[in-house]
Coordinates of C-alpha atoms (C1' of nucleotides) in Angstrom, one line a residue:
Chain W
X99 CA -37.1 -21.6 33.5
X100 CA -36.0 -19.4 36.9
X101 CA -35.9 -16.1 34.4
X102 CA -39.1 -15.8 35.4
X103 CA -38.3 -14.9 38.8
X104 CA -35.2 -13.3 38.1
X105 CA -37.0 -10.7 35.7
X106 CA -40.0 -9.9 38.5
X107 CA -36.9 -8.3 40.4
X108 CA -35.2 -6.6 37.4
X109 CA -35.8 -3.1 37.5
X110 CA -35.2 -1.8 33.8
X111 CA -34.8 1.6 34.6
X112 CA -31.7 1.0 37.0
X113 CA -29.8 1.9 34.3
X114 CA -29.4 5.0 32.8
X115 CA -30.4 4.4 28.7
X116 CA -29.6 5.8 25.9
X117 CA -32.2 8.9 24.3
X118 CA -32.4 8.0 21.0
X119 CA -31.3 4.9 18.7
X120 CA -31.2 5.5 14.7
X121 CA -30.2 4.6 11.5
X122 CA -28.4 6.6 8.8
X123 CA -28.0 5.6 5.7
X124 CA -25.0 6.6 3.1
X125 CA -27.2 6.1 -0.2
X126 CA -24.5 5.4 -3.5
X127 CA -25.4 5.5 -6.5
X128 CA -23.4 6.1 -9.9
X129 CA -24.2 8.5 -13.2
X130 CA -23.0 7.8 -16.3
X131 CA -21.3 11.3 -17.0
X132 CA -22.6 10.9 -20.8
X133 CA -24.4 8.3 -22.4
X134 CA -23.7 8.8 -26.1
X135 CA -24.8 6.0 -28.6
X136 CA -21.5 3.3 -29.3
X137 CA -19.7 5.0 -26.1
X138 CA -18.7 3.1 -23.0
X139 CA -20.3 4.9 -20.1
X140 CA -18.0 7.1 -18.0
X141 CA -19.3 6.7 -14.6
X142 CA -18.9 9.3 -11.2
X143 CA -19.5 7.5 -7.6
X144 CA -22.6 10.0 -5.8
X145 CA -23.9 10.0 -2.8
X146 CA -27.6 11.5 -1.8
X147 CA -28.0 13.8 0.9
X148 CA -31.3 16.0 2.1
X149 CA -31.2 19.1 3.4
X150 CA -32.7 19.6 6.8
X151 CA -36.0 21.6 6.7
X152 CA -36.1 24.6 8.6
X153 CA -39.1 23.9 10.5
X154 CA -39.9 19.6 12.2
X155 CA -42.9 18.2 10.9
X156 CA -44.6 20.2 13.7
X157 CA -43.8 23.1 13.0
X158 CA -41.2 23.9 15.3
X159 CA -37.6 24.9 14.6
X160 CA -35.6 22.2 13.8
X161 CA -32.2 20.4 14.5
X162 CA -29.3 21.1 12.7
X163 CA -31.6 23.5 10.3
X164 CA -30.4 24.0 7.1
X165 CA -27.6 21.7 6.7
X166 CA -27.2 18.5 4.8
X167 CA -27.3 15.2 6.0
X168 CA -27.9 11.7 5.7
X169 CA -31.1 10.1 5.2
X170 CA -32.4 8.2 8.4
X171 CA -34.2 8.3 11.5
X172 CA -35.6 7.0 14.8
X173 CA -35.7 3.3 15.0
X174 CA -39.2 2.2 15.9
X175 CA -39.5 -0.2 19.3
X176 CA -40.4 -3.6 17.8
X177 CA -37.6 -3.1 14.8
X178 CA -33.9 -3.8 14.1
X179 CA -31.6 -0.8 13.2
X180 CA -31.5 -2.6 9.5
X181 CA -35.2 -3.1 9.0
X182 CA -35.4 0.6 10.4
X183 CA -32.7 1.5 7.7
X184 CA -35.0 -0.1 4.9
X185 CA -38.5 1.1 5.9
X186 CA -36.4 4.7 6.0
X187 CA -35.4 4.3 2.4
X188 CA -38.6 3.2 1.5
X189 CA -40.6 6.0 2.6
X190 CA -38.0 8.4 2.1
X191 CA -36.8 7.6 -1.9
X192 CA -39.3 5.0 -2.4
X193 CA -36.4 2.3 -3.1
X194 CA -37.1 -1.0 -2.1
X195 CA -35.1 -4.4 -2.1
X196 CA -31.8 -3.1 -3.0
X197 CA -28.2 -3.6 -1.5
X198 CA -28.0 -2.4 2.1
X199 CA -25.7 -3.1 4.3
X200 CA -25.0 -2.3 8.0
X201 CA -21.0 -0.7 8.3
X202 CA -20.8 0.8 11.9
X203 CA -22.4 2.3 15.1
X204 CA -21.4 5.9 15.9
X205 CA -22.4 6.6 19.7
X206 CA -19.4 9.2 21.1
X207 CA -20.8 11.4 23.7
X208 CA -21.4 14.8 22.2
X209 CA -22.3 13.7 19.0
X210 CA -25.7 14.8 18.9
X211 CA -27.0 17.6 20.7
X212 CA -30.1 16.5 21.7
X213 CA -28.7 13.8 24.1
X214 CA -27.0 9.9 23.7
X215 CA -28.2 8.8 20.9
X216 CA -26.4 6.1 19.0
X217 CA -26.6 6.2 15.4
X218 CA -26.4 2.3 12.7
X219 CA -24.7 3.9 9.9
X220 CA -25.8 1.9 6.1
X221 CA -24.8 2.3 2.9
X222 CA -26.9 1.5 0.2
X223 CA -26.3 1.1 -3.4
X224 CA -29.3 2.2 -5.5
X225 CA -28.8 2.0 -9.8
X226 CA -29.3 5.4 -11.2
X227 CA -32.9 5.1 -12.6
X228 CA -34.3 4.1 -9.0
X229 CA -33.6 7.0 -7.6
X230 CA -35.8 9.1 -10.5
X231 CA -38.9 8.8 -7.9
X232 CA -36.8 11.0 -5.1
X233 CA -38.5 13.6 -3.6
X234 CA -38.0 15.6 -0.7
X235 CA -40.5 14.5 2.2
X236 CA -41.7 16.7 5.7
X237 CA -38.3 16.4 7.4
X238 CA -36.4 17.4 4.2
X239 CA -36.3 20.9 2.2
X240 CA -34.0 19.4 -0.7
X241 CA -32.8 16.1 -2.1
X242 CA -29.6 15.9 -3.7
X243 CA -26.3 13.8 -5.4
X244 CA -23.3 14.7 -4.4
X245 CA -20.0 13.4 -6.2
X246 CA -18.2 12.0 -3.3
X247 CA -15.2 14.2 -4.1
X248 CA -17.0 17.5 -3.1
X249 CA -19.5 15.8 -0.4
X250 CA -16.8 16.7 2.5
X251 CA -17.1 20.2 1.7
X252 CA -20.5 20.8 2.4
X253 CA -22.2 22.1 5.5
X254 CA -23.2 18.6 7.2
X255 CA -25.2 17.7 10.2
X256 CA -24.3 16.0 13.5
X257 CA -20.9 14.5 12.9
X258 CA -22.1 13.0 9.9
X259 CA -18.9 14.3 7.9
X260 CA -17.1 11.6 10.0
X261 CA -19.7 8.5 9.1
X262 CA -19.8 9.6 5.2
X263 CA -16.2 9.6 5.1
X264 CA -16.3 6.0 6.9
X265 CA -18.8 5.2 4.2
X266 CA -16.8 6.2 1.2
X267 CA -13.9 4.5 2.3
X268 CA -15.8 1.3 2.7
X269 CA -17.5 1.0 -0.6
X270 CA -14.5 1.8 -2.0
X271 CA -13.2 -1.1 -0.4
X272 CA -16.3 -2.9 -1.0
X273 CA -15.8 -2.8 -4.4
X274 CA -12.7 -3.8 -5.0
X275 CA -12.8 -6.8 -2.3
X276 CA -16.3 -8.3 -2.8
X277 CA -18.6 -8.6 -5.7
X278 CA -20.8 -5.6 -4.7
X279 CA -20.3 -3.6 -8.0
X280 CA -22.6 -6.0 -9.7
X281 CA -25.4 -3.8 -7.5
X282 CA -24.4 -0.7 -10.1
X283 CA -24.9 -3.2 -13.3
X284 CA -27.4 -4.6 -15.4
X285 CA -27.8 -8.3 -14.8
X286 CA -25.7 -8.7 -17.9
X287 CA -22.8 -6.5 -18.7
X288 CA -19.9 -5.8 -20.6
X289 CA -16.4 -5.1 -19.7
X290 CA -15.9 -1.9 -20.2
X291 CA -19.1 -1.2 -18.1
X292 CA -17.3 -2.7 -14.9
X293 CA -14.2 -1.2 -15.7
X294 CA -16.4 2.0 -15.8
X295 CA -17.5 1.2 -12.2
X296 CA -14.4 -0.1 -11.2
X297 CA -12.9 3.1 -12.2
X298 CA -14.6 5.5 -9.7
X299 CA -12.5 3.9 -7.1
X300 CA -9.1 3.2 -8.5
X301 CA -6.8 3.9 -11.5
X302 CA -4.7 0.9 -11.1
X303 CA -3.7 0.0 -14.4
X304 CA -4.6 -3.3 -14.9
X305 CA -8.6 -2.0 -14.7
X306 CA -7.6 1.4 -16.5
X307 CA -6.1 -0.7 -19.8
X308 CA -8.6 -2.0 -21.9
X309 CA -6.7 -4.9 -23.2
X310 CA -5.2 -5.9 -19.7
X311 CA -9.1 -5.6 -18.1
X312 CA -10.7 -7.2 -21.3
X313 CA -8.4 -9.8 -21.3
X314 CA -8.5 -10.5 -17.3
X315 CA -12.6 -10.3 -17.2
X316 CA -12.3 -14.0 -18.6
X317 CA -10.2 -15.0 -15.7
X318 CA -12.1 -14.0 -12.9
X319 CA -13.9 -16.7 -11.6
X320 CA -17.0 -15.1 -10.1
X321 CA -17.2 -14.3 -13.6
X322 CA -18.9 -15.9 -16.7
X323 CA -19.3 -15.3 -20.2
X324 CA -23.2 -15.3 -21.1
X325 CA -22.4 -17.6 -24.2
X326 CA -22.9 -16.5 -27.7
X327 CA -25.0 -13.4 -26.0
X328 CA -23.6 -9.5 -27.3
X329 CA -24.6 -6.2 -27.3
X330 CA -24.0 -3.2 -29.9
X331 CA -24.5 -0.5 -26.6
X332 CA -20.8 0.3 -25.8
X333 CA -19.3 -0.1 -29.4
X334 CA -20.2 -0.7 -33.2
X335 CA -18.6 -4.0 -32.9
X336 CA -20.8 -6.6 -31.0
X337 CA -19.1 -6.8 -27.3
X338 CA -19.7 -9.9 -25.2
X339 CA -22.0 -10.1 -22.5
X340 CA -20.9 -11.5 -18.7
X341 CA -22.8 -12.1 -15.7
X342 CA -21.4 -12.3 -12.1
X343 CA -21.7 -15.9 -11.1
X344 CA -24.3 -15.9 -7.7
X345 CA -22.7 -17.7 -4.4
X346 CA -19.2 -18.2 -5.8
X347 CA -16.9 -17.6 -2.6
X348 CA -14.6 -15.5 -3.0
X349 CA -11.1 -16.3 -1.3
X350 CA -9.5 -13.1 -0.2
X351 CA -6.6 -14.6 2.0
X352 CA -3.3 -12.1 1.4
X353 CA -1.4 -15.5 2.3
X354 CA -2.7 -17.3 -1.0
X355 CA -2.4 -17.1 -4.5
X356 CA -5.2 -15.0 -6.3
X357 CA -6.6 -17.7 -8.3
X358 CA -8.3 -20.7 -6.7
Chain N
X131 CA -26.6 29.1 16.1
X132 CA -30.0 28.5 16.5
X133 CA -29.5 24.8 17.3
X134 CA -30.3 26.3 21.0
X135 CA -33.6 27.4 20.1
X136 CA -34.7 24.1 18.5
X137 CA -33.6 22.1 21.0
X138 CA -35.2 24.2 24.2
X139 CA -38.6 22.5 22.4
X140 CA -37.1 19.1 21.5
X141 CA -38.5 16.6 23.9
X142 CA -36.3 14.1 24.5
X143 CA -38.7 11.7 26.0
X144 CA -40.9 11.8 22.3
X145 CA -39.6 8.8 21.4
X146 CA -39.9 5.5 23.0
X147 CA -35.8 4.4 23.4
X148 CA -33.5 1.2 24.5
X149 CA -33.7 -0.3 27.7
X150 CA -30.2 -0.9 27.7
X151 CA -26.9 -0.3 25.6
X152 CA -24.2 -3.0 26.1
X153 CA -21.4 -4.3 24.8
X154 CA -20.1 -7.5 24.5
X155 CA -16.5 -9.2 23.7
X156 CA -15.5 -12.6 22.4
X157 CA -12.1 -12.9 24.0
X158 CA -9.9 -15.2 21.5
X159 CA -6.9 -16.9 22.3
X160 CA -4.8 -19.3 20.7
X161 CA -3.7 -22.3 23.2
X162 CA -0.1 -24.4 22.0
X163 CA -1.4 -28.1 22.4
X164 CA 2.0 -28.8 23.0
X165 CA 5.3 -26.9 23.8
X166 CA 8.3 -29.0 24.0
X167 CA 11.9 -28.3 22.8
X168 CA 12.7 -28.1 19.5
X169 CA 9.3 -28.3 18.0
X170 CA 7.3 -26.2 16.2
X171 CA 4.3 -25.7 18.2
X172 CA 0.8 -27.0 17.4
X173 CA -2.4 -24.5 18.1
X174 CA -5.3 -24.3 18.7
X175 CA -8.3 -21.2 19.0
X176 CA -9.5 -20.9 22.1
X177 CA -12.4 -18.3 22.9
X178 CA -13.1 -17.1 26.8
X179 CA -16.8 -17.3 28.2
X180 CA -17.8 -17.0 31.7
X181 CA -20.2 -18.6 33.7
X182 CA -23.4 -16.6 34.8
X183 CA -24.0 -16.6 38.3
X184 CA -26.9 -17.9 40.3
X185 CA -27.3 -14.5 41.9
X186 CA -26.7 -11.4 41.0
X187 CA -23.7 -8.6 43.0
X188 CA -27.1 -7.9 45.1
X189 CA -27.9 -11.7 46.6
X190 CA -31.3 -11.3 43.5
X191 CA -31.5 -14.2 41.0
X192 CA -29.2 -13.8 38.6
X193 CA -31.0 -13.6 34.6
X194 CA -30.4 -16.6 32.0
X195 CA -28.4 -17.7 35.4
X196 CA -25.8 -20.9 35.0
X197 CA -25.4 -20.1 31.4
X198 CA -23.0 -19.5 29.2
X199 CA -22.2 -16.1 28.2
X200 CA -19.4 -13.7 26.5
X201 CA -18.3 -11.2 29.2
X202 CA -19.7 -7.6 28.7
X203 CA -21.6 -5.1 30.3
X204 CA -23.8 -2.0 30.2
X205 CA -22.0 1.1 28.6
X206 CA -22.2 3.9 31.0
X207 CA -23.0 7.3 29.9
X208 CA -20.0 9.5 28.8
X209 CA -18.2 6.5 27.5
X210 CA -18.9 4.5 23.4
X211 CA -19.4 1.1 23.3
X212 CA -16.1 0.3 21.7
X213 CA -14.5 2.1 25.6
X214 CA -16.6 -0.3 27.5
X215 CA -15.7 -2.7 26.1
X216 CA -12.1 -2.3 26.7
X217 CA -13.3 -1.4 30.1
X218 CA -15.2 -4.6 30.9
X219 CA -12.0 -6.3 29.6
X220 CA -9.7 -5.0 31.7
X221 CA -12.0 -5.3 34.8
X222 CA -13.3 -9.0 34.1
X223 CA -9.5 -10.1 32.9
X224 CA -7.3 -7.4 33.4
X225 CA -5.8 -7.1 30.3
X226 CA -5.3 -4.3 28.6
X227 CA -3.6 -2.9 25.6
X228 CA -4.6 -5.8 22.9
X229 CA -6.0 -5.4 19.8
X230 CA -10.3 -5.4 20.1
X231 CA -12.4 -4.2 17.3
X232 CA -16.2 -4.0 16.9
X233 CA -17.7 -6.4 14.5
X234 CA -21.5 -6.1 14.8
X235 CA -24.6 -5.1 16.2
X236 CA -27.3 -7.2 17.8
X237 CA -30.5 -5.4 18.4
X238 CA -33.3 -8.1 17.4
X239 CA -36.4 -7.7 19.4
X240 CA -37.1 -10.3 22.3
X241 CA -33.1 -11.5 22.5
X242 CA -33.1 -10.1 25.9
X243 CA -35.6 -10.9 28.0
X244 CA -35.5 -8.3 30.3
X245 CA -36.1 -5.5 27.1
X246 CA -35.1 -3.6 24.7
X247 CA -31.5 -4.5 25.1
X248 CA -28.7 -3.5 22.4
X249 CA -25.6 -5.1 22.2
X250 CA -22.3 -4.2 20.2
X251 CA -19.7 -7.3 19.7
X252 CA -16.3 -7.0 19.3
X253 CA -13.7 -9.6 19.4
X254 CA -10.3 -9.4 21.3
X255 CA -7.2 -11.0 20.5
X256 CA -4.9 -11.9 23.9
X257 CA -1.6 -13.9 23.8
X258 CA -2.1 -16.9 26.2
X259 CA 0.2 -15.3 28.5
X260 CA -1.7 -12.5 29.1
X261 CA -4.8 -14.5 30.4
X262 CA -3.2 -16.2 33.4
X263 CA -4.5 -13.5 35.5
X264 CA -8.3 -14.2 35.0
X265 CA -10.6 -14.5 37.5
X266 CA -14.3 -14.8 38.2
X267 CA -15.8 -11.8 39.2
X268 CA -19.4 -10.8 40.8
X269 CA -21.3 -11.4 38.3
X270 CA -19.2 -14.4 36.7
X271 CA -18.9 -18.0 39.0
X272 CA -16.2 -19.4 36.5
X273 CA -14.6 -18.5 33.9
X274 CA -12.9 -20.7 31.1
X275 CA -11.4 -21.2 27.4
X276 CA -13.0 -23.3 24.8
X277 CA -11.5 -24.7 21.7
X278 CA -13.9 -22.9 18.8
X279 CA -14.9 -26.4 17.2
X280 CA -17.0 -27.3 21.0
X281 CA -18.3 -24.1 21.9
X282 CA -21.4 -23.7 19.9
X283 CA -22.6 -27.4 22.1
X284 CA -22.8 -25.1 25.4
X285 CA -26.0 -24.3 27.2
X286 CA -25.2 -20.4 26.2
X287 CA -27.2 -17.0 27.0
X288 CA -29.5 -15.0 25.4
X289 CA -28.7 -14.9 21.8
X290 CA -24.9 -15.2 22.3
X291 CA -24.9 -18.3 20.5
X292 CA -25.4 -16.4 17.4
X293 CA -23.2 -13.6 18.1
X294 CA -20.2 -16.5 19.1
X295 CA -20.6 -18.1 15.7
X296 CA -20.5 -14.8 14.1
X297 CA -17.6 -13.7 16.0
X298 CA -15.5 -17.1 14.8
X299 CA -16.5 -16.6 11.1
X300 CA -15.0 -12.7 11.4
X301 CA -11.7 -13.6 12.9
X302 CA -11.6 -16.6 10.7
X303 CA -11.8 -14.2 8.2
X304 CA -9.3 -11.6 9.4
X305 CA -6.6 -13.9 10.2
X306 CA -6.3 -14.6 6.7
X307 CA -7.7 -11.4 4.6
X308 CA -5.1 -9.0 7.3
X309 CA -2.0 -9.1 9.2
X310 CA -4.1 -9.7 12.9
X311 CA -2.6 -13.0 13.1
X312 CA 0.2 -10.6 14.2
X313 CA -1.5 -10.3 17.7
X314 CA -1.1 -14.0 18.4
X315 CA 2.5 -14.1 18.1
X316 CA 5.7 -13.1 19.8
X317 CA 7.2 -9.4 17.5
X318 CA 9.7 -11.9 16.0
X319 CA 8.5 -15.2 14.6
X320 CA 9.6 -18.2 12.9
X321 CA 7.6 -19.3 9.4
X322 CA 6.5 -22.1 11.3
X323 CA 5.0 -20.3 14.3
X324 CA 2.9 -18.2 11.5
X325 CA 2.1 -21.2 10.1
X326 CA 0.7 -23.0 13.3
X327 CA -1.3 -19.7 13.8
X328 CA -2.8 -19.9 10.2
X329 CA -3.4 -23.5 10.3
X330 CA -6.2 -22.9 13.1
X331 CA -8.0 -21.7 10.5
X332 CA -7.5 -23.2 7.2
X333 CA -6.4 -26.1 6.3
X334 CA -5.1 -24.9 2.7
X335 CA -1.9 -26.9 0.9
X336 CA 0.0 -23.5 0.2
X337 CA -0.4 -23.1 3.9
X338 CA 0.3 -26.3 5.3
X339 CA 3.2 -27.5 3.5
X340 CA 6.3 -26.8 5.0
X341 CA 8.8 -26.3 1.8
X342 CA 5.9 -24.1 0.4
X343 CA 5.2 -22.0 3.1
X344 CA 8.9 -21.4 4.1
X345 CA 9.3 -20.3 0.6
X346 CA 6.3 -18.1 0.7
X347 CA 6.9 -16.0 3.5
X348 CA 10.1 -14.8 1.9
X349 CA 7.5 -13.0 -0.2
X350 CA 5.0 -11.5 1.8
X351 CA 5.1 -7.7 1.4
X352 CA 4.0 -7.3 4.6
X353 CA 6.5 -9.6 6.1
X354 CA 10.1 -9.0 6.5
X355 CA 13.3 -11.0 7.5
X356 CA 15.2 -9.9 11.2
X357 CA 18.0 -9.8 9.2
X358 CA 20.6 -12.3 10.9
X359 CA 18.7 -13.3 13.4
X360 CA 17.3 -16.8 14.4
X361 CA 16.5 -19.1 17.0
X362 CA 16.3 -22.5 18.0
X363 CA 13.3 -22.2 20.3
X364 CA 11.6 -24.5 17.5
X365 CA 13.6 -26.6 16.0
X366 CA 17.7 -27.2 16.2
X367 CA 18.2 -26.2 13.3
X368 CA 18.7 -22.6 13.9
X369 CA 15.6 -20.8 12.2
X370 CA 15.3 -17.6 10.8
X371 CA 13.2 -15.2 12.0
X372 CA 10.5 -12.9 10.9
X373 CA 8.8 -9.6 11.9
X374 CA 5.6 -8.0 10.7
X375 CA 5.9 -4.6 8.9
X376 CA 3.6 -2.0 10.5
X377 CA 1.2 0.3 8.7
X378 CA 2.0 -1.4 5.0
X379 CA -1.0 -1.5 2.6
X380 CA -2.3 -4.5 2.3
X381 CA -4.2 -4.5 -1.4
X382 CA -7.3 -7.2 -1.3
X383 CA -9.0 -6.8 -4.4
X384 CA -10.3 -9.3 -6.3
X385 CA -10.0 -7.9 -9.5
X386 CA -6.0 -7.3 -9.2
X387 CA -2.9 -9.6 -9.1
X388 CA -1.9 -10.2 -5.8
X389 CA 1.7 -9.2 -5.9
X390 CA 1.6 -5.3 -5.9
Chain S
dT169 C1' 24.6 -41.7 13.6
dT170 C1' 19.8 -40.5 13.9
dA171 C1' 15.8 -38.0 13.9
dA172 C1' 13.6 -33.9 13.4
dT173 C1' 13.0 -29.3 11.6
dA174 C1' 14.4 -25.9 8.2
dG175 C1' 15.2 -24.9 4.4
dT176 C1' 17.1 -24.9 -1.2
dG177 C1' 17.4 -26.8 -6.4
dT178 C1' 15.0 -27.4 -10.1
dC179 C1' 11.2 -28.3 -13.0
dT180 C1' 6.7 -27.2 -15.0
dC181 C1' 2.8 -24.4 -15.7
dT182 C1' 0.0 -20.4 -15.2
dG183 C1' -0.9 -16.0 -15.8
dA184 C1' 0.4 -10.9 -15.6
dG185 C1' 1.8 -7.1 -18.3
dA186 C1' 3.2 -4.7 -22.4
dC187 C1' 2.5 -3.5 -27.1
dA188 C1' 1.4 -4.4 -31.7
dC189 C1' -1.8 -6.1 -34.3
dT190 C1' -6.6 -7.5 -36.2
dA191 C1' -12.0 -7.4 -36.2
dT192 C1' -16.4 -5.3 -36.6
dC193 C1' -19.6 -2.0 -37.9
dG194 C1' -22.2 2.8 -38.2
dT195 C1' -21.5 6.8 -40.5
Chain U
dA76 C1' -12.6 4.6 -46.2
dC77 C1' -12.7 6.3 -41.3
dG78 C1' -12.9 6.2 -36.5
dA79 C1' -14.0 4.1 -32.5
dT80 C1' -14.4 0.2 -29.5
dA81 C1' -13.3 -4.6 -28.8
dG82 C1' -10.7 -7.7 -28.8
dT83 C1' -6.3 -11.3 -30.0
dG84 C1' -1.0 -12.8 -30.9
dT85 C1' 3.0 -13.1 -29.0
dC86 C1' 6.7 -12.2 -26.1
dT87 C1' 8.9 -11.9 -21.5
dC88 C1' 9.0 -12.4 -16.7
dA89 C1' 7.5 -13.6 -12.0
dG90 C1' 6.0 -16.7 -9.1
dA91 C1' 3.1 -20.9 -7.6
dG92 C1' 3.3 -25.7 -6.7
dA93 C1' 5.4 -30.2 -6.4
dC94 C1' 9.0 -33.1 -5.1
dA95 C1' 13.5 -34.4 -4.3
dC96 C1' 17.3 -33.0 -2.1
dT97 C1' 20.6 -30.7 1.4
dA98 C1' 21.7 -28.3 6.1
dT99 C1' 22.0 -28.1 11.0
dT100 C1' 21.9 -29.5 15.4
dA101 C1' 20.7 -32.2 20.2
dA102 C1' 20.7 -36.3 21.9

DNA sequence: TTAATAGTGTCTCTGAGACACTATCGT
DNA sequence: ACGATAGTGTCTCAGAGACACTATTAA
């Protein structure tokens, strides 16, 4: 093809480039607030943040010392901004092959001192007990869960108050409008522990009302009943088990009826 | 703050960065296949592509030349990727004002031959009227609209085919999971016009019959009736007509009835 | 009058929501 | 037996969908 001659004459560094190209990643996770025997779980939406180290990995004083901020880093040449975001989570909390998800690009001039440098903001839904490995790693004094309803009130980095409000606003979303909570479940669940989940983003009460939610669980048809399959871990009484249904599409029109 | 003394050693040529930060736009429009008297229209999506020149504004072979390609650009310093994009628009098109939002990233190693080149998407919506203006520019030999079902045949650049068929799954998406399909029509609209609009997208019963839509509009929260006011632009029968209600809540979870 | 679009009348069926009631089991 | 969770019985009401019917007007 005549690339090849086109390309002899490009000259890559006609344009002025950006100085840096990273991922950030808003890391959910949920704790059961008490996990009494015959209880349904009540669960609180958490985010983890680290605490910038006072001193870089070389010693050096570092950027935005001292303040808390999202996970992340430089994406290496050769990767995409969401493989960055994974190998990041990896080294960082040790999580691997979880829900991650790419929900914008934050690149307004200013935004980092250190020059242009456009930021892939993630979020990333890890179940509680993944996250027991955390530790806090060179570039990182502290590690730490936040509930999202205080995270806004801490001293953050960069303008990454802006991208974690983003981020709560779109798993909250999330939630509700895909099947994404089944990332804070066991593979097989009962109602109340969705309506657990549920509830850290809404109080509607059709989820809040046990018989309304129990009742509407066997409507839902991304939803199935495991047959003939209970548990005694919510409730004296044996409670049925469900299990999201894999691939089912889920029609979201606001023109249609709900059910399909 | 002592951000000033951390970042007299920060070195901002440490890390290896992007060749290139661009934006691209898939321009949709919807075309009437037909616009006589008295007749609801017919429609049909439309995107915009140009044609890449043989040589570039400088006389040099032009790269992935002849192709295919959504318009775009480079993002200049001082200015996000969402702002060129509006720039690019106006300068390729000149239209200005419309509703444009960022959908994804591209930043796959090797889709751009000349580098490390990352590219933000966004689609735009523009009335029909609005693109009578456009015109080939420098860069661009020809410019032209292609119904959505043909495009994907084209002889397109770099990895636009991708990002295309991307870009028609999102706004096949968000004319039916949010009020955008507002953007394609006239502030005051007959249930047939939003029908027409709809039906580019989905071929769904509820939808396409007349008697059920008509009746269905009536109860769209985020639709309201111009009280008293109709036309006869589609039909003689005078028909009512509708507006869009601005800034309602639209509620899209799954787990909820759909009337709120 | 006809042809075309824009509706309405009416029926059936599903399911939402509310509230009272029953079921199960460890303690 | 009790207390707590997990349901079910039953009622009412709204609205979806189907299909036949009526309404309005230009030509």
């Amino acid at each position: 093809m005549s690339n090849e001659q086109a390309l002899k004459q490009y000259d890559v560094k006609k344009y002025r480039t950006p100085d840096g190209y990273t991922s950030d990643i808003a890391v959910f996770t949920i704790l059961s607030a008490k996990t009494e025997a015959f209880k349904p779980p009540a669960m609180d939406l958490h985010i983890m943040l680290i605490k910038r180290s006072m001193q870089d990995s070389e010693g050096r004083p570092n950027i935005e010392a001292g303040k808390w901020a999202l996970p992340g880093g430089f994406v290496d040449p050769g990767e995409t901004a969401f493989q960055s975001a994974q190998r990041e989570l990896r080294e960082e909390t040790g999580v691997d092959h979880i829900h991650l998800e790419h929900f914008g690009v934050y690149d307004t001039p200013g935004r980092d001192p250190r020059g242009w440098i456009i930021s892939n903001a993630h979020y990333a839904i890890v179940p509680e007990h993944q996250l027991a490995s955390r530790a806090a790693n060179d570039d990182a004094s502290e590690v730490e869960l936040f509930p999202v309803k205080d995270v806004l009130n801490l001293d953050l980095a960069f303008d990454h108050a802006r991208i974690i409000r983003d981020a709560i606003d779109v798993i909250k979303q999330k939630l509700l409008e895909s099947t994404v909570a089944k990332e804070f479940l066991p593979e097989e669940f009962t109602y109340s522990e969705l309506q657990a989940v549920l509830l850290t983003v809404t109080n509607d009460s059709a989820i809040a009302l046990d018989a309304a939610f129990a009742r509407k669980i066997k409507t839902l048809p991304f939803i199935q009943e495991v047959e003939g399959k209970k548990t005694s871990r919510t409730s004296k009484k044996p409670t049925q088990l469900y299990r999201f249904i894999v691939d089912i599409e889920v029609n979201n029109s606001i023109y249609h009826a709900k059910k399909v």
